[in-house]
XYZ file of C-alpha atoms in Angstrom:
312
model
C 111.098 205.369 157.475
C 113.246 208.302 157.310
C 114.464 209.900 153.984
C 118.041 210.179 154.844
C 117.277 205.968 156.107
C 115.985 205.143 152.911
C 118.960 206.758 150.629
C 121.647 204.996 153.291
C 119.652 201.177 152.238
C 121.206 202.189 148.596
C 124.350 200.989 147.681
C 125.669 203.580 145.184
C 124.695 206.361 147.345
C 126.670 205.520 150.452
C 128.151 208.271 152.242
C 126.235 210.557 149.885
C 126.151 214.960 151.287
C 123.709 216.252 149.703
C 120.111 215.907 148.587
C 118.116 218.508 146.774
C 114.404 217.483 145.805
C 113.315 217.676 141.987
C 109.709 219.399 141.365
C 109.464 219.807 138.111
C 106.903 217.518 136.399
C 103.993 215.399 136.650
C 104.971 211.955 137.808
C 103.374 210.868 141.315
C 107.292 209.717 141.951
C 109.575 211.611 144.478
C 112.759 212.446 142.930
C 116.383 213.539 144.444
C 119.026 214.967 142.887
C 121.934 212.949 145.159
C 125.745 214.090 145.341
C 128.511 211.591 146.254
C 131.773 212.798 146.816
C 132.307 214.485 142.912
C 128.994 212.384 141.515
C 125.348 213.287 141.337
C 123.025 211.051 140.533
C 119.006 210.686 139.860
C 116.670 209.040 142.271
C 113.457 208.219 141.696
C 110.998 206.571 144.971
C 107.876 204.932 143.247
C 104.797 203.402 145.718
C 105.184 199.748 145.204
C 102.229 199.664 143.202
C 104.283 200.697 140.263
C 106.755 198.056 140.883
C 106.823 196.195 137.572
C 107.153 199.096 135.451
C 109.805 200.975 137.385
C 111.495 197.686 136.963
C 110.931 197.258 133.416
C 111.786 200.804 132.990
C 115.398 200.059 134.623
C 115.832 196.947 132.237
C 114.756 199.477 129.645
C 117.759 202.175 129.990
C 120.879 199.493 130.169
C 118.819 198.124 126.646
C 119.226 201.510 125.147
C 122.366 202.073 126.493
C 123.628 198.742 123.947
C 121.761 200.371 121.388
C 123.677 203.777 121.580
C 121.001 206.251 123.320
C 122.464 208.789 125.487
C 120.523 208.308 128.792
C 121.033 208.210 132.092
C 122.952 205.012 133.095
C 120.883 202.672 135.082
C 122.751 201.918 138.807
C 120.342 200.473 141.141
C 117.048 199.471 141.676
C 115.855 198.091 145.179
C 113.244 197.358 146.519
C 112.317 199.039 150.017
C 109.434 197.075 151.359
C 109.412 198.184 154.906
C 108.986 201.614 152.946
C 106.591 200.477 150.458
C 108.815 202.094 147.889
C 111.059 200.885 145.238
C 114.300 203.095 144.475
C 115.924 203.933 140.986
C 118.975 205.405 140.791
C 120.508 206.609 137.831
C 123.587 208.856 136.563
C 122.637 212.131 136.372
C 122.711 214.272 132.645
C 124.974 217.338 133.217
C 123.218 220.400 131.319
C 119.448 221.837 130.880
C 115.981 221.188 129.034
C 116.383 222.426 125.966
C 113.056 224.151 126.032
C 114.909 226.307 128.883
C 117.536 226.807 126.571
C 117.307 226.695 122.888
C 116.255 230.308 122.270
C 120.285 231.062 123.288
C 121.243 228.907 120.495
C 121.363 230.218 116.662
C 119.276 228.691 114.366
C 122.383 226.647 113.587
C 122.505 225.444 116.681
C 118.939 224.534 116.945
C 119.167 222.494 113.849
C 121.581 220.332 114.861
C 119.980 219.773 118.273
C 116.991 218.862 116.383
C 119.167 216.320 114.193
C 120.857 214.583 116.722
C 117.748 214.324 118.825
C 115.869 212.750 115.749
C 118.801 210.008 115.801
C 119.157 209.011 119.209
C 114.541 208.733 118.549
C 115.660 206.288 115.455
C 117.854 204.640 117.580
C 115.196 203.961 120.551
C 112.871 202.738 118.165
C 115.240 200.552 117.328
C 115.018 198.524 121.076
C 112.670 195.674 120.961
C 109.495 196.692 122.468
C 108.881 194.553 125.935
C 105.706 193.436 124.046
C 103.376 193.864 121.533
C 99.530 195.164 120.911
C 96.902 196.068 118.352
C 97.956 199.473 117.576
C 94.569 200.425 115.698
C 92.265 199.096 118.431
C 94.287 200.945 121.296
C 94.182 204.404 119.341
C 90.451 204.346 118.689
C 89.388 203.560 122.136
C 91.894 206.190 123.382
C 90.946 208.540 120.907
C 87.275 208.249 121.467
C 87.102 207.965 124.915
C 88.623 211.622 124.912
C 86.341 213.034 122.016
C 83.182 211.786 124.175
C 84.527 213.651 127.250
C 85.408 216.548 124.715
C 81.909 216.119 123.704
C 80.065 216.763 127.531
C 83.182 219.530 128.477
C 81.603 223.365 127.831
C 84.313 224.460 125.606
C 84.085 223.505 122.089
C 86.560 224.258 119.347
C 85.196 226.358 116.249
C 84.903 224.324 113.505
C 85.412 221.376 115.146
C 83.363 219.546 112.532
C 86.108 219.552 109.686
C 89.063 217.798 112.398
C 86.371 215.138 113.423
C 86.123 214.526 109.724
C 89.868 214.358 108.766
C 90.737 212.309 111.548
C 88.035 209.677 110.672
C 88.862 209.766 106.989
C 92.461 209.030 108.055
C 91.707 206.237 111.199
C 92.380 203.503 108.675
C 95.772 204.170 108.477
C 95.998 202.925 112.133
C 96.044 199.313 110.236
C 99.121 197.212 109.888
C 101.586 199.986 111.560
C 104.672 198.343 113.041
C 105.271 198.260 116.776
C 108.131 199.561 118.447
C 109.597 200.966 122.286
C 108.219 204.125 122.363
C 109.593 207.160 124.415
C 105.872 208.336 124.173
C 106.845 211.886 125.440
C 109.645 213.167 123.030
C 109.907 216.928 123.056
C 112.369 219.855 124.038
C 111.930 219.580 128.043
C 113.148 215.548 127.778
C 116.250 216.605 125.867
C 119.761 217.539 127.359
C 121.373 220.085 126.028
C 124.682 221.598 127.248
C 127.197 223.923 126.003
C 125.017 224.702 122.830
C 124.983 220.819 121.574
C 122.418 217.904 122.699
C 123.532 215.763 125.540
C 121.103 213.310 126.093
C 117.437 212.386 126.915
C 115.580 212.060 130.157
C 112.425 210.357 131.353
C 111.199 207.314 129.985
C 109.569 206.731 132.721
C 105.699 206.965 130.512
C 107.744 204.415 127.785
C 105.307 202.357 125.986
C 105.027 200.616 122.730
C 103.476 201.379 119.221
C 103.601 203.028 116.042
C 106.775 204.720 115.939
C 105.578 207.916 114.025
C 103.474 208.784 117.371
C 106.673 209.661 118.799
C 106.856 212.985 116.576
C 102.944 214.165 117.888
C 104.923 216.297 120.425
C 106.847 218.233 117.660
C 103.219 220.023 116.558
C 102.415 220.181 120.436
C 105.122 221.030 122.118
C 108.400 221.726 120.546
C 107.045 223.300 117.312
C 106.298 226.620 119.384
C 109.908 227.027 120.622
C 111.968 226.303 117.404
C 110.958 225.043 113.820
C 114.912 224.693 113.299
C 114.769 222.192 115.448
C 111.561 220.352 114.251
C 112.837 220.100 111.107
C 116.121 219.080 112.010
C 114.298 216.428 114.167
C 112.555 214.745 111.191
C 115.361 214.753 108.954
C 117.765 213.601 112.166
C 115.640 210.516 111.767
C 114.962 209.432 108.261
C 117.497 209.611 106.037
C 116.072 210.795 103.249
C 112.670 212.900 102.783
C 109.782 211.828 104.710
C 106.794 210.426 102.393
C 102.784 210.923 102.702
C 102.542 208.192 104.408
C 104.664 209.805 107.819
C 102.686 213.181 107.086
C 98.895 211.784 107.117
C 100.257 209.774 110.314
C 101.531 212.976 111.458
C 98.947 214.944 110.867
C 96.256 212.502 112.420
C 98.093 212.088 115.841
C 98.056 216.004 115.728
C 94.844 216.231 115.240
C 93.704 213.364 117.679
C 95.965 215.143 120.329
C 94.120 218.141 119.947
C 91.287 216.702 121.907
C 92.737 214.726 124.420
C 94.630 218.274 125.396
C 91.666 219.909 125.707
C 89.961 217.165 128.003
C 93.634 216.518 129.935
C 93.977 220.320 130.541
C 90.586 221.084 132.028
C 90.996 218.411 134.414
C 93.915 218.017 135.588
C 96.107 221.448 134.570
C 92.988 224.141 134.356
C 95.594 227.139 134.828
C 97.217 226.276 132.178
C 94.183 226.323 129.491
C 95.125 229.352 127.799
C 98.576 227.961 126.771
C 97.245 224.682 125.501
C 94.674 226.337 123.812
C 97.603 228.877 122.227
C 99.487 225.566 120.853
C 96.648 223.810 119.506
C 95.937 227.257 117.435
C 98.938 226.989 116.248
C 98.584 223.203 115.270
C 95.437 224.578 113.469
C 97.451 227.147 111.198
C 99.901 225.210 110.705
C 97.716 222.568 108.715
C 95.485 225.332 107.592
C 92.508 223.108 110.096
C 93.943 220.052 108.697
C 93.430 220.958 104.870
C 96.524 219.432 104.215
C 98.751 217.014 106.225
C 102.373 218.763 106.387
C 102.891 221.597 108.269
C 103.833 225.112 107.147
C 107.017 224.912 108.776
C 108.150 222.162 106.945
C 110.883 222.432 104.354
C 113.435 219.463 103.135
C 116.244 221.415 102.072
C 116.634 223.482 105.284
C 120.913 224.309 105.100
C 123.001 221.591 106.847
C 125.959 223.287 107.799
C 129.336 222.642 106.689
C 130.596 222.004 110.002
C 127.910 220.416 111.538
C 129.004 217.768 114.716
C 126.333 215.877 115.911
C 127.441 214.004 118.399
């Protein structure tokens, strides 16, 4: 079946000009950026295959809509089976990834980004999670099925012996930890920004559920590297008052743990881009000094609000 077939079989998108392709990311889906008349919106064809959970994911964004999130608005979903394809389409966020865009911002700027974008996190953890699991058994089998394929890879980190013991002195804490919807990649290129303030968050299409303090392992990743104004303002966007130990030894251990599965992910599936990984997870290392202590150098809880300050 034709492209320009399938997009006429969707409702919303009737009489629709133009269609530009979207390349940017990982996700075996083929996504359009569709205009109709004065509206673009998001499409998103998925193999039938991943039926269910494109489907759950659509129930998924009107329940965060009710709770507040600023996301796209869910439209349509159909399913195409002469195509073998199901079709999402969603409104389309008006601005830029932040991580394209927050080095034009001050550090004010940044800050308040950060804050709003650690809200509208509080507020998705907030949606009841589509079901629930045994967060502890999960994140050991995860974690050491990486760390064994770590283990047989040819690069090894320097003294890799001291994470391997901090994260197994910490593994208990796995125990007991509530379950919520997670976004399960939160950082700066899922986040909206446009003229200088946050305007929403894109793809939940990897949601899943667990311990809501995973949600902040992209911070030391990711977003960490391109502004600690906005890291900070991130954490105290979403509790409000100071984080305790407990949130910085969970930190800290799903920084550590992702240091491995980086590694492993990297060489197989993005070897180009070893050198950068490798470049953040140094700078996970100094910022816990190797992990002899569990909050990062960057944090501080009195970082100036402004007097000003408009979040949303």
């Amino acid at each position: 079946m034709r492209l320009v077939d399938i997009m006429n079989q969707l409702p919303s998108l009737h009489g629709f000009t133009h269609m530009t392709k979207v390349n940017k990311g990982y996700s075996p889906d083929d996504k359009y950026l569709i205009t109709v008349g004065e509206t673009r919106y998001f499409v998103r064809l998925s193999d039938l295959v991943h039926h269910e959970k494109r489907q759950k994911e659509f129930t998924l964004l009107q329940d965060l809509a009710k709770q507040g999130v600023h996301t796209h608005k869910a439209i349509d979903y159909t399913v195409l089976r002469e195509a073998n394809l199901s079709a999402m389409v969603v409104s389309f966020l008006e601005g830029s990834p932040a991580d394209e865009t927050i080095h034009q911002l001050s550090d004010s700027e940044q800050y308040q980004l950060g804050l709003a974008a650690g809200k509208q996190l509080s507020a998705i953890h907030r949606v009841n999670p589509p079901q629930n699991m045994n967060w502890e058994a999960s994140q050991r089998k995860k974690f050491f099925t990486y760390f064994k394929a770590y283990q047989q890879d040819s690069y090894h980190l320097p003294q890799e012996t001291k994470l391997v013991s901090f994260i197994d002195a910490h593994l208990p804490l796995l125990k007991h930890r509530p379950i919520t919807l997670l976004h399960d990649d939160f950082h700066l290129g899922h986040i909206i920004c446009k003229d200088q303030t946050f305007n929403g968050i894109i793809d939940f299409n990897g949601f899943d559920v667990g311990d809501p303090y995973h949600d902040f392992y992209n911070l030391a990743l990711f977003s960490r590297r391109h502004s600690i104004p906005f890291c900070i303002g991130q954490i105290n966007g979403y509790f409000p008052s100071a984080p305790d130990e407990t949130f910085w030894q969970l930190y800290a251990l799903y920084a550590a743990m992702t240091v491995f599965s980086t590694i492993v992910w990297t060489r197989q599936y993005d070897p180009p881009s070893f050198d950068d990984a490798l470049e953040r997870i140094q700078l996970i290392l100094q910022d816990h000094d190797h992990f002899s202590w569990t909050k990062p150098i960057w944090y501080t809880d009195d970082y100036p609000l402004p007097n000003n300050a408009n979040i949303f």
